[in-house]
Amino acid sequence: MAEEPTVITVCRLAIEVISTLLRVILELARGIYLSFVPKSPKDVSGEIVLITGAGHGMGREVAIRFAKLGATVVCVDINKEGNQETVDLIKAAKGTAHRFEADVTDRDAVFKLAQRVTIEVGDVTILVNNAGIMPCKPLLRWSEKEVRSTMDINVNGNIWMIQAFLPTMLERNYGHIVAMSSMAGMMPVPNLVPYCGSKFAVRAIMDTLALELQSQPRDASGLKFTTICPFVVNTGLCHRPKSRFPALIKTVETADAADKIVDAVRREIREISIPGDLHYLVRYFMWLVPFPVVKIINSFIDAGVNPHD
Ligand SMILES: NC(=O)c1ccc[n+]([C@@H]2O[C@H](COP(=O)([O-])OP(=O)(O)OC[C@H]3O[C@@H](n4cnc5c(N)ncnc54)[C@H](O)[C@@H]3O)[C@@H](O)[C@H]2O)c1
């Protein structure tokens, strides 16, 4: 009699182990299948897409593309002029766009923004945390202000925006959170010590949030997450990129990067790199090998950024 519960417990655990293994195998197979035959792109007309850093670069181009697809776009930037230009471009093409100024590092301002957007536009269904900065120099030359701003904009700004907009998404069990990390959030890049830290953090935030929501009693299966990891995109943010093999690891034009970003969101891809093949090299190879091997490969391909002020 005393042994019975133990046998049952062992059987239950064995069943759980087998079913977990089966689910892992199924998910691996699904991942491989989807990398060859991606999901069809979802219709985003009628969605309300909020993009931070919409006043320039990838944020602007992504805003224009979502508007062309029939979404209502909420352009958020600290820079009023750039943001207005984006809204004008969208309106000139008969799209729907709203302009809001906010500094994503200011938590109160972000919560006020969420209130205003909800009242004046509606519930945000796709949140693109894109605003970011990238000072670039050896660590000892970074000022305290540069380090703090990098962490505040690139990391905390993401968290404040998520805290402000996630509750409504959770209530409706519907929404998509998109974050701009970087290849510098997957591998170490000299001259970008704080920036790499911030972009590794962005990936960690996205993965952890997705796991945390899955483990809560409330159903959050309708929430999607996409993390974007570009190498170098020609927006002017990265002034002095370098690549020993530019044909393999090249600078991507802003419009091409925006096409890839919108496509990844529409296909609900969990994480992409731009260019796409880097994802396999870095995500699935560099992480498997010991650090000295990473150093050897890094010095061979010599891709990264030269310092600048
Ligand atoms: N350009 C690249 O090569 C590259 C590569 C990898 C990752 N990224 C990331 O992609 C994102 C977009 O990069 P980009 O090159 O398009 O940048 P960008 O400099 O062209 O545009 C960034 C926008 O963010 C806005 N912004 C800055 N601080 C803000 C704040 N505190 N609050 C609100 N808005 C603010 C700026 O006004 C600007 O309009 C960034 O997160 C960047 O780190 C860029």
Short mmCIF file of C-alpha atoms and ligand atoms in Angstrom, two decimals:
data_model
loop_
_atom_site.label_atom_id
_atom_site.label_comp_id
_atom_site.label_asym_id
_atom_site.label_seq_id
_atom_site.Cartn_x
_atom_site.Cartn_y
_atom_site.Cartn_z
CA MET A 1 0.00 0.00 0.00
CA ALA A 2 2.77 2.40 0.92
CA GLU A 3 4.51 1.92 -2.46
CA GLU A 4 1.44 2.61 -4.63
CA PRO A 5 1.61 6.43 -4.63
CA THR A 6 5.30 6.28 -5.47
CA VAL A 7 4.69 4.00 -8.46
CA ILE A 8 1.88 6.27 -9.64
CA THR A 9 4.07 9.33 -9.16
CA VAL A 10 6.92 7.72 -11.12
CA CYS A 11 4.52 6.70 -13.93
CA ARG A 12 3.05 10.19 -14.07
CA LEU A 13 6.51 11.74 -14.21
CA ALA A 14 7.55 9.28 -16.96
CA ILE A 15 4.45 10.19 -18.99
CA GLU A 16 5.19 13.88 -18.47
CA VAL A 17 8.82 13.43 -19.55
CA ILE A 18 7.75 11.53 -22.69
CA SER A 19 5.04 14.04 -23.58
CA THR A 20 7.47 16.95 -23.00
CA LEU A 21 10.04 15.27 -25.26
CA LEU A 22 7.39 14.71 -27.91
CA ARG A 23 6.31 18.36 -27.71
CA VAL A 24 9.97 19.46 -27.99
CA ILE A 25 10.46 17.27 -31.08
CA LEU A 26 7.21 18.53 -32.62
CA GLU A 27 8.18 22.16 -31.95
CA LEU A 28 11.67 21.58 -33.45
CA ALA A 29 10.08 20.01 -36.54
CA ARG A 30 7.58 22.89 -36.76
CA GLY A 31 10.47 25.42 -36.48
CA ILE A 32 12.41 23.70 -39.27
CA TYR A 33 9.28 23.48 -41.45
CA LEU A 34 8.41 27.16 -40.85
CA SER A 35 11.94 28.26 -41.74
CA PHE A 36 11.35 26.77 -45.23
CA VAL A 37 7.60 27.42 -45.52
CA PRO A 38 6.79 30.48 -43.39
CA LYS A 39 3.25 31.25 -42.22
CA SER A 40 1.22 33.37 -44.65
CA PRO A 41 1.36 37.07 -43.81
CA LYS A 42 -1.54 38.25 -41.64
CA ASP A 43 -3.85 41.04 -42.65
CA VAL A 44 -2.99 44.15 -40.66
CA SER A 45 -5.69 46.43 -42.04
CA GLY A 46 -7.71 47.71 -39.11
CA GLU A 47 -4.85 47.19 -36.63
CA ILE A 48 -3.60 50.13 -34.59
CA VAL A 49 0.19 50.10 -34.86
CA LEU A 50 2.23 52.30 -32.54
CA ILE A 51 5.86 52.84 -33.50
CA THR A 52 8.42 54.61 -31.31
CA GLY A 53 11.18 56.46 -33.13
CA ALA A 54 8.84 56.87 -36.11
CA GLY A 55 10.43 60.20 -37.04
CA HIS A 56 13.46 58.74 -38.81
CA GLY A 57 15.14 55.64 -40.23
CA MET A 58 13.54 52.23 -39.87
CA GLY A 59 10.73 53.53 -37.65
CA ARG A 60 9.58 55.90 -40.41
CA GLU A 61 9.80 53.25 -43.14
CA VAL A 62 7.97 50.68 -41.03
CA ALA A 63 5.24 53.25 -40.26
CA ILE A 64 4.79 53.99 -43.98
CA ARG A 65 4.50 50.27 -44.80
CA PHE A 66 1.93 49.52 -42.10
CA ALA A 67 -0.13 52.51 -43.23
CA LYS A 68 0.01 51.27 -46.86
CA LEU A 69 -1.34 47.94 -45.63
CA GLY A 70 -4.38 49.72 -44.16
CA ALA A 71 -3.33 49.96 -40.53
CA THR A 72 -3.87 53.08 -38.44
CA VAL A 73 -0.41 54.20 -37.47
CA VAL A 74 0.50 56.03 -34.27
CA CYS A 75 3.85 57.74 -34.77
CA VAL A 76 5.73 58.45 -31.55
CA ASP A 77 9.04 60.29 -31.40
CA ILE A 78 10.89 62.79 -29.27
CA ASN A 79 11.63 64.73 -32.47
CA LYS A 80 8.52 66.67 -33.51
CA GLU A 81 9.73 67.70 -36.98
CA GLY A 82 10.85 64.24 -38.07
CA ASN A 83 7.67 62.72 -36.69
CA GLN A 84 5.51 65.27 -38.53
CA GLU A 85 7.36 64.46 -41.79
CA THR A 86 6.50 60.78 -41.36
CA VAL A 87 2.84 61.59 -40.71
CA ASP A 88 2.79 63.91 -43.76
CA LEU A 89 4.30 61.19 -45.96
CA ILE A 90 1.66 58.71 -44.79
CA LYS A 91 -1.21 61.17 -45.25
CA ALA A 92 0.05 62.14 -48.72
CA ALA A 93 -0.27 58.47 -49.65
CA LYS A 94 -3.85 58.44 -48.27
CA GLY A 95 -2.89 56.50 -45.16
CA THR A 96 -4.03 57.11 -41.59
CA ALA A 97 -1.47 58.36 -39.11
CA HIS A 98 -1.45 60.23 -35.81
CA ARG A 99 1.49 62.11 -34.33
CA PHE A 100 2.40 62.03 -30.64
CA GLU A 101 5.56 63.41 -29.08
CA ALA A 102 7.00 61.46 -26.17
CA ASP A 103 10.33 60.65 -24.64
CA VAL A 104 10.25 56.89 -24.09
CA THR A 105 12.59 57.23 -21.11
CA ASP A 106 10.00 59.25 -19.19
CA ARG A 107 7.70 56.67 -17.57
CA ASP A 108 4.99 59.20 -16.62
CA ALA A 109 4.98 60.63 -20.13
CA VAL A 110 4.68 57.12 -21.58
CA PHE A 111 1.66 56.33 -19.36
CA LYS A 112 0.03 59.66 -20.30
CA LEU A 113 0.72 58.83 -23.94
CA ALA A 114 -1.03 55.47 -23.54
CA GLN A 115 -4.11 57.21 -22.06
CA ARG A 116 -4.24 59.78 -24.85
CA VAL A 117 -3.72 57.24 -27.64
CA THR A 118 -6.45 55.00 -26.24
CA ILE A 119 -8.93 57.90 -26.03
CA GLU A 120 -7.99 59.66 -29.28
CA VAL A 121 -7.16 56.69 -31.51
CA GLY A 122 -8.12 53.41 -29.85
CA ASP A 123 -6.49 50.29 -28.39
CA VAL A 124 -3.00 49.70 -29.74
CA THR A 125 -2.79 46.17 -31.14
CA ILE A 126 0.77 46.19 -32.50
CA LEU A 127 3.49 47.93 -30.47
CA VAL A 128 6.83 48.46 -32.22
CA ASN A 129 9.53 49.47 -29.73
CA ASN A 130 12.00 50.89 -32.20
CA ALA A 131 13.48 54.10 -30.71
CA GLY A 132 17.14 53.67 -29.94
CA ILE A 133 20.54 55.36 -29.92
CA MET A 134 24.01 54.01 -30.58
CA PRO A 135 27.08 55.92 -29.39
CA CYS A 136 30.11 54.06 -30.67
CA LYS A 137 33.56 54.15 -29.09
CA PRO A 138 35.81 52.19 -26.70
CA LEU A 139 34.13 51.82 -23.29
CA LEU A 140 36.50 54.16 -21.45
CA ARG A 141 35.48 57.01 -23.77
CA TRP A 142 31.75 56.64 -23.10
CA SER A 143 30.49 59.45 -20.86
CA GLU A 144 28.16 58.72 -17.96
CA LYS A 145 25.38 60.52 -19.87
CA GLU A 146 25.91 58.35 -22.96
CA VAL A 147 25.80 55.14 -20.93
CA ARG A 148 22.69 56.20 -19.02
CA SER A 149 20.87 57.42 -22.14
CA THR A 150 21.68 54.20 -24.01
CA MET A 151 20.24 52.08 -21.21
CA ASP A 152 17.28 54.43 -20.64
CA ILE A 153 16.20 54.65 -24.28
CA ASN A 154 17.16 51.19 -25.54
CA VAL A 155 16.14 49.17 -22.46
CA ASN A 156 13.92 51.07 -20.01
CA GLY A 157 12.00 52.76 -22.82
CA ASN A 158 10.96 49.29 -24.01
CA ILE A 159 9.84 48.31 -20.53
CA TRP A 160 7.80 51.50 -19.91
CA MET A 161 6.07 51.11 -23.27
CA ILE A 162 5.26 47.46 -22.58
CA GLN A 163 3.98 48.27 -19.08
CA ALA A 164 1.76 50.99 -20.53
CA PHE A 165 0.30 49.05 -23.48
CA LEU A 166 0.37 45.39 -22.39
CA PRO A 167 -2.61 45.56 -19.96
CA THR A 168 -5.12 46.29 -22.75
CA MET A 169 -3.58 43.60 -24.95
CA LEU A 170 -3.90 41.15 -22.06
CA GLU A 171 -7.52 42.13 -21.39
CA ARG A 172 -8.35 41.38 -25.02
CA ASN A 173 -5.87 38.48 -25.30
CA TYR A 174 -4.86 40.09 -28.56
CA GLY A 175 -1.74 41.99 -29.53
CA HIS A 176 1.76 41.89 -30.94
CA ILE A 177 4.88 43.33 -29.34
CA VAL A 178 7.84 44.02 -31.60
CA ALA A 179 11.30 45.02 -30.38
CA MET A 180 14.38 46.28 -32.16
CA SER A 181 17.39 44.46 -30.86
CA SER A 182 20.46 44.11 -33.07
CA MET A 183 23.13 41.66 -34.15
CA ALA A 184 24.93 43.44 -31.31
CA GLY A 185 22.31 41.81 -29.10
CA MET A 186 23.47 38.38 -30.21
CA MET A 187 27.23 38.71 -30.38
CA PRO A 188 29.88 40.96 -28.84
CA VAL A 189 30.89 43.96 -30.98
CA PRO A 190 33.90 46.08 -29.99
CA ASN A 191 33.21 49.83 -29.47
CA LEU A 192 29.63 49.04 -28.43
CA VAL A 193 29.95 47.68 -24.89
CA PRO A 194 26.92 49.50 -23.35
CA TYR A 195 24.95 49.25 -26.61
CA CYS A 196 25.56 45.48 -26.81
CA GLY A 197 24.44 45.23 -23.19
CA SER A 198 21.25 47.14 -24.04
CA LYS A 199 20.46 45.05 -27.10
CA PHE A 200 21.18 41.72 -25.35
CA ALA A 201 18.78 43.03 -22.70
CA VAL A 202 16.08 43.71 -25.30
CA ARG A 203 16.19 40.09 -26.44
CA ALA A 204 16.14 38.89 -22.84
CA ILE A 205 13.15 41.12 -22.07
CA MET A 206 11.20 39.77 -25.03
CA ASP A 207 11.95 36.10 -24.31
CA THR A 208 11.30 36.46 -20.60
CA LEU A 209 8.04 38.31 -21.09
CA ALA A 210 6.80 35.67 -23.53
CA LEU A 211 7.64 32.93 -20.99
CA GLU A 212 6.19 34.83 -18.06
CA LEU A 213 2.87 35.40 -19.81
CA GLN A 214 2.72 31.74 -20.81
CA SER A 215 3.14 30.66 -17.18
CA GLN A 216 0.37 32.93 -15.83
CA PRO A 217 -3.12 31.51 -15.25
CA ARG A 218 -4.69 34.08 -17.60
CA ASP A 219 -4.77 33.02 -21.28
CA ALA A 220 -2.23 35.10 -23.21
CA SER A 221 -1.98 32.83 -26.23
CA GLY A 222 -3.28 35.64 -28.45
CA LEU A 223 -0.18 37.74 -27.79
CA LYS A 224 2.67 37.53 -30.29
CA PHE A 225 6.29 38.62 -30.00
CA THR A 226 8.81 39.52 -32.68
CA THR A 227 12.40 40.59 -32.07
CA ILE A 228 14.37 42.16 -34.92
CA CYS A 229 18.17 41.92 -35.01
CA PRO A 230 19.65 44.01 -37.83
CA PHE A 231 23.38 44.13 -38.54
CA VAL A 232 23.97 47.53 -40.20
CA VAL A 233 21.12 49.47 -41.80
CA ASN A 234 21.82 52.61 -43.79
CA THR A 235 19.87 55.07 -41.60
CA GLY A 236 22.82 57.16 -40.44
CA LEU A 237 22.75 55.67 -36.93
CA CYS A 238 25.83 53.57 -37.59
CA HIS A 239 28.36 56.01 -39.09
CA ARG A 240 31.39 53.82 -39.70
CA PRO A 241 30.48 50.17 -40.27
CA LYS A 242 33.17 47.72 -41.35
CA SER A 243 33.00 44.28 -42.85
CA ARG A 244 35.88 42.23 -44.24
CA PHE A 245 33.43 40.36 -46.49
CA PRO A 246 30.93 43.05 -47.52
CA ALA A 247 29.33 40.70 -50.05
CA LEU A 248 28.37 38.35 -47.19
CA ILE A 249 27.71 40.75 -44.33
CA LYS A 250 26.55 43.92 -45.97
CA THR A 251 24.91 47.20 -45.07
CA VAL A 252 21.17 46.93 -45.76
CA GLU A 253 19.13 49.81 -47.19
CA THR A 254 16.49 51.21 -44.82
CA ALA A 255 13.59 50.37 -47.14
CA ASP A 256 14.74 46.73 -47.47
CA ALA A 257 15.09 46.41 -43.70
CA ALA A 258 11.59 47.85 -43.21
CA ASP A 259 10.17 45.33 -45.72
CA LYS A 260 11.77 42.51 -43.70
CA ILE A 261 10.49 43.89 -40.39
CA VAL A 262 6.89 44.24 -41.55
CA ASP A 263 7.02 40.83 -43.19
CA ALA A 264 8.31 39.21 -39.96
CA VAL A 265 5.52 40.85 -37.96
CA ARG A 266 2.86 39.77 -40.45
CA ARG A 267 4.17 36.19 -40.42
CA GLU A 268 4.47 36.28 -36.62
CA ILE A 269 8.10 35.19 -36.71
CA ARG A 270 9.59 35.12 -33.22
CA GLU A 271 13.02 36.52 -34.10
CA ILE A 272 14.82 37.53 -37.29
CA SER A 273 18.15 38.99 -38.20
CA ILE A 274 18.71 41.35 -41.11
CA PRO A 275 20.31 40.06 -43.33
CA GLY A 276 18.46 36.82 -42.58
CA ASP A 277 21.26 34.27 -42.95
CA LEU A 278 23.19 35.84 -40.05
CA HIS A 279 20.57 34.45 -37.71
CA TYR A 280 21.66 30.89 -38.32
CA LEU A 281 25.37 31.69 -38.09
CA VAL A 282 25.14 33.68 -34.87
CA ARG A 283 22.09 32.28 -33.08
CA TYR A 284 22.75 28.64 -33.71
CA PHE A 285 26.53 28.45 -34.14
CA MET A 286 28.24 31.21 -32.18
CA TRP A 287 26.28 30.28 -29.08
CA LEU A 288 27.34 26.65 -29.25
CA VAL A 289 31.06 27.22 -29.40
CA PRO A 290 33.33 28.31 -26.54
CA PHE A 291 34.22 32.01 -26.24
CA PRO A 292 37.81 31.64 -27.60
CA VAL A 293 36.27 30.31 -30.84
CA VAL A 294 33.95 33.35 -30.99
CA LYS A 295 37.05 35.57 -30.68
CA ILE A 296 38.81 33.73 -33.53
CA ILE A 297 35.76 33.97 -35.82
CA ASN A 298 35.25 37.64 -34.90
CA SER A 299 38.80 38.57 -35.78
CA PHE A 300 38.55 36.59 -39.06
CA ILE A 301 35.32 38.19 -40.31
CA ASP A 302 36.18 41.57 -38.78
CA ALA A 303 32.60 42.86 -39.08
CA GLY A 304 31.51 45.64 -36.77
CA VAL A 305 31.77 49.38 -36.32
CA ASN A 306 34.68 51.78 -36.16
CA PRO A 307 34.53 54.29 -33.31
CA HIS A 308 33.06 57.76 -33.91
CA ASP A 309 31.77 60.72 -31.90
N1 LIG B 1 20.66 51.43 -38.13
C1 LIG B 1 21.29 50.32 -37.78
O1 LIG B 1 22.32 49.96 -38.37
C2 LIG B 1 20.73 49.45 -36.67
C3 LIG B 1 21.27 48.18 -36.49
C4 LIG B 1 20.78 47.38 -35.47
C5 LIG B 1 19.76 47.83 -34.66
N2 LIG B 1 19.26 49.09 -34.85
C6 LIG B 1 18.19 49.53 -33.94
O2 LIG B 1 17.05 49.85 -34.70
C7 LIG B 1 16.33 50.93 -34.09
C8 LIG B 1 16.10 52.03 -35.10
O3 LIG B 1 17.35 52.42 -35.63
P1 LIG B 1 17.48 53.52 -36.77
O4 LIG B 1 18.81 53.33 -37.38
O5 LIG B 1 16.28 53.55 -37.60
O6 LIG B 1 17.55 54.85 -35.85
P2 LIG B 1 17.40 56.39 -36.27
O7 LIG B 1 18.45 57.12 -35.52
O8 LIG B 1 17.34 56.56 -37.74
O9 LIG B 1 15.96 56.75 -35.66
C9 LIG B 1 15.73 56.64 -34.29
C10 LIG B 1 14.54 57.49 -33.94
O10 LIG B 1 14.32 57.32 -32.52
C11 LIG B 1 13.98 58.58 -31.99
N3 LIG B 1 14.32 58.64 -30.56
C12 LIG B 1 15.55 58.68 -30.00
N4 LIG B 1 15.46 58.78 -28.68
C13 LIG B 1 14.13 58.79 -28.37
C14 LIG B 1 13.40 58.88 -27.17
N5 LIG B 1 14.03 59.01 -25.98
N6 LIG B 1 12.05 58.85 -27.23
C15 LIG B 1 11.41 58.75 -28.41
N7 LIG B 1 12.05 58.68 -29.59
C16 LIG B 1 13.40 58.71 -29.57
C17 LIG B 1 14.84 59.57 -32.78
O11 LIG B 1 14.34 60.90 -32.69
C18 LIG B 1 14.75 58.99 -34.18
O12 LIG B 1 13.68 59.53 -34.90
C19 LIG B 1 17.18 51.36 -32.90
O13 LIG B 1 16.66 50.73 -31.74
C20 LIG B 1 18.55 50.82 -33.21
O14 LIG B 1 19.31 50.56 -32.06
C21 LIG B 1 19.72 49.90 -35.84
#
